[in-house]
Amino acid sequence: MTDLNELLGSPFVRVKLVAFVHFFFISNAMLGSWGHGAYEFYNFLFIISMFWSIHSKDSIEAVQTALVIDASSIFFDLVSIIVYFHYMNGWAIAFSIINLILRPVSVALLYREFNTRGGSLQTGSVFPTSQQRSYQDIDRPTQPTPTNSQPGPNVASIF
């Protein structure tokens, strides 16, 4: 048990584990004919965001995107399974239900990774206000106005 806790506590293993497990179950769930494309669409976005999280090891936004898609996929999975249950084969339904059951666990693991990377779910972290910007806003006139000091060399006079 301590090996599992140590493994899940090590950096970036959580993201890789979540990506691999969901990739396996989503791939098997897609072996059925869902017919509407929504299941494939949001799961494709989730896998892409997981690959982005693996690639950008310091990015808070990558994990936040994967976390939001994974959390909202719980609702989407429920709707897809309920609406298309009678049209699916048993293999695809079984793997989509297992994938749905694992989603809260992966949300918790992604949230843990999100906190490890320095993210917080305060009100302004998702949609920052103008006071929380970390870059210089060039539209605001905060730059110093020029003074009557000695001008620098004139580049146009060289030619």
Coordinates of N, CA and C in Angstrom, one line a residue:
M1 N 0.8 -1.2 0.0 CA 0.0 0.0 0.0 C 0.9 1.3 0.0
T2 N 2.0 1.2 0.7 CA 2.9 2.4 0.7 C 3.5 2.6 -0.6
D3 N 3.7 1.5 -1.4 CA 4.3 1.7 -2.7 C 3.3 2.4 -3.6
L4 N 2.0 2.2 -3.5 CA 1.0 2.8 -4.3 C 0.9 4.3 -3.9
N5 N 0.9 4.6 -2.6 CA 0.9 6.0 -2.2 C 2.1 6.7 -2.6
E6 N 3.3 6.1 -2.6 CA 4.5 6.7 -3.0 C 4.5 6.9 -4.5
L7 N 3.9 6.0 -5.2 CA 3.8 6.1 -6.7 C 2.9 7.2 -7.1
L8 N 1.7 7.3 -6.4 CA 0.8 8.4 -6.7 C 1.3 9.8 -6.2
G9 N 2.2 9.8 -5.2 CA 2.7 11.0 -4.7 C 3.9 11.5 -5.5
S10 N 4.5 10.7 -6.4 CA 5.6 11.2 -7.2 C 5.1 12.1 -8.3
P11 N 6.0 13.0 -8.7 CA 5.5 14.0 -9.7 C 5.2 13.4 -11.1
F12 N 4.1 13.8 -11.6 CA 3.7 13.5 -13.0 C 3.2 12.1 -13.2
V13 N 3.3 11.2 -12.2 CA 2.8 9.9 -12.4 C 1.3 9.9 -12.4
R14 N 0.7 10.7 -11.6 CA -0.7 10.8 -11.5 C -1.3 11.1 -12.9
V15 N -0.8 12.0 -13.6 CA -1.3 12.4 -14.9 C -1.1 11.3 -15.9
K16 N 0.0 10.7 -15.9 CA 0.2 9.6 -16.8 C -0.7 8.4 -16.5
L17 N -0.9 8.1 -15.2 CA -1.8 7.0 -14.8 C -3.2 7.3 -15.2
V18 N -3.7 8.5 -15.0 CA -5.1 8.9 -15.4 C -5.2 8.8 -16.9
A19 N -4.2 9.3 -17.6 CA -4.3 9.3 -19.1 C -4.3 7.9 -19.6
F20 N -3.5 7.0 -19.1 CA -3.4 5.6 -19.6 C -4.7 4.9 -19.3
V21 N -5.2 5.0 -18.0 CA -6.4 4.2 -17.6 C -7.6 4.7 -18.5
H22 N -7.8 6.0 -18.6 CA -8.9 6.5 -19.4 C -8.8 6.2 -20.9
F23 N -7.5 6.2 -21.4 CA -7.3 5.9 -22.8 C -7.7 4.4 -23.0
F24 N -7.4 3.5 -22.1 CA -7.7 2.1 -22.2 C -9.3 1.9 -22.2
F25 N -9.9 2.5 -21.3 CA -11.4 2.3 -21.2 C -12.2 3.1 -22.2
I26 N -11.7 4.3 -22.6 CA -12.4 5.0 -23.7 C -12.2 4.3 -25.0
S27 N -11.0 3.8 -25.3 CA -10.8 3.0 -26.5 C -11.7 1.8 -26.6
N28 N -11.9 1.1 -25.5 CA -12.8 -0.1 -25.5 C -14.2 0.3 -25.6
A29 N -14.6 1.4 -25.0 CA -16.0 1.9 -25.0 C -16.3 2.3 -26.4
M30 N -15.4 2.8 -27.2 CA -15.7 3.3 -28.5 C -15.8 2.2 -29.6
L31 N -15.6 0.9 -29.1 CA -15.7 -0.2 -30.0 C -17.2 -0.4 -30.4
G32 N -18.1 0.2 -29.7 CA -19.5 0.1 -30.1 C -19.8 1.3 -31.0
S33 N -21.0 1.2 -31.6 CA -21.4 2.3 -32.5 C -22.3 3.3 -31.7
W34 N -21.7 4.3 -31.2 CA -22.4 5.3 -30.4 C -23.4 6.1 -31.2
G35 N -23.0 6.4 -32.5 CA -23.9 7.0 -33.4 C -24.1 8.5 -33.4
H36 N -23.7 9.1 -32.3 CA -24.0 10.5 -32.2 C -22.7 11.4 -32.2
G37 N -21.6 10.8 -31.9 CA -20.3 11.6 -32.0 C -20.0 12.4 -30.7
A38 N -20.9 12.6 -29.9 CA -20.7 13.4 -28.7 C -19.7 12.7 -27.7
Y39 N -19.9 11.4 -27.5 CA -19.0 10.6 -26.6 C -17.6 10.7 -27.1
E40 N -17.4 10.5 -28.4 CA -16.1 10.5 -29.0 C -15.5 11.9 -28.9
F41 N -16.3 12.9 -29.1 CA -15.8 14.3 -29.1 C -15.2 14.7 -27.7
Y42 N -16.0 14.6 -26.7 CA -15.5 15.1 -25.4 C -14.4 14.2 -24.8
N43 N -14.5 12.9 -25.1 CA -13.4 12.1 -24.7 C -12.1 12.3 -25.5
F44 N -12.2 12.7 -26.7 CA -11.1 13.1 -27.5 C -10.4 14.4 -26.9
L45 N -11.3 15.3 -26.6 CA -10.8 16.5 -26.0 C -10.1 16.2 -24.6
F46 N -10.7 15.3 -23.9 CA -10.1 14.9 -22.6 C -8.7 14.3 -22.8
I47 N -8.6 13.4 -23.7 CA -7.3 12.7 -23.9 C -6.3 13.7 -24.4
I48 N -6.7 14.6 -25.3 CA -5.7 15.7 -25.8 C -5.3 16.5 -24.6
S49 N -6.2 16.9 -23.7 CA -5.8 17.7 -22.6 C -4.9 17.0 -21.6
M50 N -5.1 15.7 -21.6 CA -4.2 14.8 -20.7 C -2.8 14.8 -21.3
F51 N -2.7 14.6 -22.7 CA -1.4 14.7 -23.3 C -0.7 16.0 -23.1
W52 N -1.5 17.1 -23.2 CA -1.0 18.4 -23.0 C -0.4 18.5 -21.5
S53 N -1.1 18.0 -20.6 CA -0.7 18.0 -19.2 C 0.6 17.2 -19.0
I54 N 0.7 16.1 -19.7 CA 2.0 15.3 -19.6 C 3.1 16.1 -20.3
H55 N 2.9 16.7 -21.4 CA 3.9 17.4 -22.1 C 4.4 18.7 -21.3
S56 N 3.4 19.5 -20.9 CA 3.7 20.7 -20.1 C 3.7 20.4 -18.7
K57 N 4.9 20.0 -18.2 CA 5.0 19.5 -16.8 C 4.8 20.6 -15.7
D58 N 4.9 21.9 -16.1 CA 4.8 23.0 -15.1 C 3.5 23.8 -15.4
S59 N 2.7 23.4 -16.4 CA 1.5 24.2 -16.7 C 0.4 23.9 -15.8
I60 N -0.1 24.9 -15.2 CA -1.3 24.8 -14.4 C -2.6 24.8 -15.3
E61 N -2.5 25.5 -16.4 CA -3.7 25.6 -17.2 C -4.0 24.2 -17.9
A62 N -2.9 23.5 -18.2 CA -3.1 22.2 -18.8 C -3.9 21.2 -17.9
V63 N -3.5 21.2 -16.7 CA -4.1 20.3 -15.7 C -5.5 20.8 -15.4
Q64 N -5.7 22.1 -15.3 CA -7.0 22.7 -15.0 C -8.0 22.4 -16.2
T65 N -7.5 22.4 -17.4 CA -8.4 22.1 -18.5 C -8.8 20.6 -18.5
A66 N -7.8 19.8 -18.2 CA -8.1 18.3 -18.1 C -9.1 18.1 -16.9
L67 N -8.9 18.8 -15.8 CA -9.8 18.6 -14.7 C -11.2 19.1 -15.0
V68 N -11.4 20.2 -15.6 CA -12.7 20.7 -16.0 C -13.4 19.7 -17.0
I69 N -12.7 19.3 -18.0 CA -13.3 18.3 -18.9 C -13.6 17.0 -18.3
D70 N -12.7 16.5 -17.4 CA -13.0 15.3 -16.7 C -14.2 15.4 -15.8
A71 N -14.3 16.5 -15.0 CA -15.4 16.6 -14.1 C -16.7 16.8 -14.9
S72 N -16.7 17.5 -16.0 CA -18.0 17.7 -16.8 C -18.3 16.4 -17.5
S73 N -17.3 15.6 -17.8 CA -17.6 14.3 -18.5 C -18.4 13.3 -17.7
I74 N -18.4 13.5 -16.4 CA -19.2 12.6 -15.5 C -20.7 12.8 -16.0
F75 N -21.1 14.0 -16.1 CA -22.5 14.3 -16.5 C -22.7 13.8 -18.0
F76 N -21.7 14.1 -18.8 CA -21.9 13.7 -20.3 C -21.9 12.2 -20.4
D77 N -21.1 11.5 -19.6 CA -21.1 10.0 -19.7 C -22.5 9.5 -19.2
L78 N -23.0 10.0 -18.2 CA -24.3 9.6 -17.7 C -25.4 9.8 -18.8
V79 N -25.4 10.9 -19.4 CA -26.4 11.2 -20.5 C -26.2 10.2 -21.6
S80 N -25.0 10.0 -22.1 CA -24.7 9.2 -23.2 C -25.1 7.7 -22.9
I81 N -24.7 7.3 -21.7 CA -25.0 5.9 -21.4 C -26.5 5.7 -21.3
I82 N -27.2 6.6 -20.7 CA -28.7 6.5 -20.5 C -29.4 6.5 -21.9
V83 N -29.0 7.5 -22.7 CA -29.7 7.7 -24.0 C -29.4 6.5 -24.9
Y84 N -28.2 6.1 -25.0 CA -27.8 5.1 -26.0 C -27.6 3.7 -25.5
F85 N -28.1 3.4 -24.3 CA -27.9 2.1 -23.7 C -28.5 1.0 -24.6
H86 N -29.6 1.2 -25.2 CA -30.3 0.1 -25.9 C -29.7 -0.1 -27.3
Y87 N -28.9 0.9 -27.8 CA -28.3 0.8 -29.1 C -26.8 0.2 -29.1
M88 N -26.3 0.1 -27.9 CA -24.9 -0.3 -27.7 C -24.8 -1.8 -27.5
N89 N -23.6 -2.4 -27.8 CA -23.3 -3.7 -27.5 C -22.8 -3.8 -26.0
G90 N -22.8 -5.0 -25.5 CA -22.4 -5.1 -24.0 C -21.0 -4.7 -23.7
W91 N -20.1 -5.0 -24.7 CA -18.7 -4.6 -24.5 C -18.5 -3.1 -24.3
A92 N -19.1 -2.4 -25.2 CA -18.9 -0.9 -25.1 C -19.6 -0.3 -23.9
I93 N -20.8 -0.8 -23.6 CA -21.5 -0.3 -22.4 C -20.7 -0.7 -21.1
A94 N -20.2 -1.9 -21.0 CA -19.4 -2.2 -19.8 C -18.2 -1.3 -19.6
F95 N -17.4 -1.1 -20.7 CA -16.3 -0.2 -20.5 C -16.6 1.2 -20.3
S96 N -17.7 1.7 -20.9 CA -18.1 3.1 -20.6 C -18.6 3.3 -19.2
I97 N -19.3 2.2 -18.6 CA -19.7 2.3 -17.2 C -18.5 2.3 -16.3
I98 N -17.5 1.4 -16.6 CA -16.3 1.4 -15.8 C -15.6 2.7 -15.8
N99 N -15.5 3.3 -17.0 CA -14.9 4.6 -17.2 C -15.6 5.6 -16.4
L100 N -16.9 5.6 -16.4 CA -17.7 6.5 -15.6 C -17.4 6.4 -14.1
I101 N -17.3 5.1 -13.7 CA -17.1 4.9 -12.2 C -15.7 5.4 -11.8
L102 N -14.7 5.3 -12.8 CA -13.4 5.8 -12.5 C -13.2 7.3 -12.6
R103 N -14.1 8.0 -13.2 CA -14.0 9.5 -13.3 C -13.8 10.2 -12.0
P104 N -14.6 10.0 -11.0 CA -14.4 10.7 -9.7 C -13.0 10.5 -9.1
V105 N -12.5 9.3 -9.3 CA -11.1 9.0 -8.8 C -10.1 9.8 -9.6
S106 N -10.3 9.9 -10.9 CA -9.4 10.7 -11.7 C -9.5 12.2 -11.5
V107 N -10.7 12.6 -11.2 CA -10.9 14.0 -10.8 C -10.1 14.4 -9.6
A108 N -10.2 13.5 -8.6 CA -9.4 13.7 -7.4 C -7.9 13.7 -7.6
L109 N -7.4 12.8 -8.5 CA -6.0 12.7 -8.8 C -5.6 14.0 -9.6
L110 N -6.4 14.4 -10.5 CA -6.1 15.6 -11.3 C -6.1 16.9 -10.4
Y111 N -7.1 16.9 -9.4 CA -7.1 18.0 -8.5 C -5.9 18.1 -7.6
R112 N -5.4 16.9 -7.2 CA -4.2 16.8 -6.4 C -3.0 17.3 -7.2
E113 N -2.9 16.9 -8.5 CA -1.8 17.4 -9.4 C -1.9 18.9 -9.6
F114 N -3.2 19.4 -9.8 CA -3.4 20.8 -9.9 C -2.9 21.6 -8.7
N115 N -3.2 21.1 -7.5 CA -2.6 21.8 -6.3 C -1.1 21.6 -6.2
T116 N -0.6 20.5 -6.6 CA 0.9 20.3 -6.6 C 1.6 21.3 -7.5
R117 N 1.0 21.6 -8.7 CA 1.6 22.5 -9.6 C 1.3 24.0 -9.2
G118 N 0.7 24.2 -8.1 CA 0.5 25.6 -7.7 C -0.8 26.2 -8.0
G119 N -1.8 25.5 -8.5 CA -3.1 26.0 -8.9 C -4.0 26.2 -7.7
S120 N -4.9 27.1 -7.8 CA -6.0 27.2 -6.8 C -7.3 27.5 -7.5
L121 N -8.4 27.0 -6.9 CA -9.7 27.2 -7.4 C -10.4 28.4 -6.8
Q122 N -9.7 29.5 -6.5 CA -10.4 30.7 -6.1 C -11.2 31.2 -7.2
T123 N -12.0 32.2 -6.9 CA -13.0 32.7 -7.8 C -12.2 33.3 -9.0
G124 N -11.2 34.1 -8.8 CA -10.5 34.7 -9.9 C -9.5 33.9 -10.6
S125 N -9.3 32.7 -10.2 CA -8.2 31.9 -10.9 C -8.7 31.4 -12.3
V126 N -10.0 31.1 -12.4 CA -10.4 30.6 -13.7 C -10.7 31.8 -14.7
F127 N -11.3 32.9 -14.2 CA -11.5 34.1 -15.0 C -10.9 35.3 -14.2
P128 N -9.6 35.5 -14.5 CA -9.0 36.6 -13.7 C -9.5 38.0 -14.0
T129 N -9.6 38.8 -13.0 CA -10.0 40.2 -13.2 C -8.9 41.0 -13.6
S130 N -9.1 42.3 -13.9 CA -8.0 43.2 -14.4 C -7.0 43.4 -13.3
Q131 N -7.3 43.3 -12.0 CA -6.4 43.5 -11.0 C -5.5 42.3 -10.8
Q132 N -5.8 41.2 -11.3 CA -5.0 39.9 -11.1 C -4.1 39.6 -12.3
R133 N -4.0 40.5 -13.2 CA -3.2 40.2 -14.4 C -1.7 40.2 -14.0
S134 N -1.0 39.2 -14.6 CA 0.4 39.1 -14.3 C 1.3 39.7 -15.5
Y135 N 0.7 40.2 -16.5 CA 1.4 40.8 -17.6 C 1.1 42.3 -17.6
Q136 N 1.9 43.0 -18.4 CA 1.8 44.5 -18.5 C 0.7 44.8 -19.5
D137 N -0.3 45.5 -19.2 CA -1.3 45.9 -20.2 C -0.8 47.1 -21.0
I138 N -0.5 46.9 -22.2 CA 0.0 48.0 -23.1 C -1.0 48.9 -23.5
D139 N -2.3 48.6 -23.3 CA -3.4 49.6 -23.7 C -3.5 50.7 -22.7
R140 N -3.1 50.5 -21.5 CA -3.2 51.5 -20.5 C -2.0 52.5 -20.6
P141 N -2.3 53.8 -20.4 CA -1.1 54.7 -20.5 C -0.3 54.8 -19.2
T142 N 0.4 53.7 -18.9 CA 1.2 53.7 -17.7 C 2.7 53.8 -18.0
Q143 N 3.0 53.9 -19.3 CA 4.4 54.0 -19.6 C 4.8 55.5 -19.4
P144 N 6.1 55.7 -19.1 CA 6.5 57.1 -18.8 C 6.5 57.9 -20.1
T145 N 6.2 59.2 -19.9 CA 6.1 60.1 -21.1 C 7.6 60.5 -21.4
P146 N 7.9 60.8 -22.6 CA 9.3 61.2 -23.0 C 9.6 62.6 -22.4
T147 N 10.8 62.8 -22.1 CA 11.3 64.1 -21.6 C 12.1 64.8 -22.7
N148 N 12.5 66.0 -22.4 CA 13.3 66.8 -23.4 C 14.8 66.5 -23.1
S149 N 15.2 65.3 -23.0 CA 16.6 64.9 -22.8 C 17.3 64.8 -24.2
Q150 N 18.6 64.6 -24.2 CA 19.3 64.4 -25.4 C 18.9 63.2 -26.1
P151 N 18.5 63.3 -27.4 CA 18.0 62.2 -28.2 C 19.2 61.2 -28.5
G152 N 18.8 60.0 -28.7 CA 19.8 59.0 -29.1 C 20.2 59.2 -30.5
P153 N 21.1 58.3 -31.0 CA 21.6 58.4 -32.4 C 20.4 58.2 -33.4
N154 N 20.5 59.0 -34.5 CA 19.5 58.9 -35.5 C 19.8 57.9 -36.5
V155 N 19.0 56.8 -36.6 CA 19.3 55.7 -37.5 C 19.1 56.1 -38.9
A156 N 18.2 57.0 -39.2 CA 17.9 57.4 -40.5 C 19.1 58.2 -41.2
S157 N 19.9 58.9 -40.4 CA 21.0 59.7 -40.9 C 22.1 58.8 -41.4
I158 N 22.2 57.5 -41.1 CA 23.2 56.7 -41.6 C 23.1 56.4 -43.0
F159 N 21.9 56.4 -43.5 CA 21.7 56.1 -44.9 C 21.7 57.4 -45.7

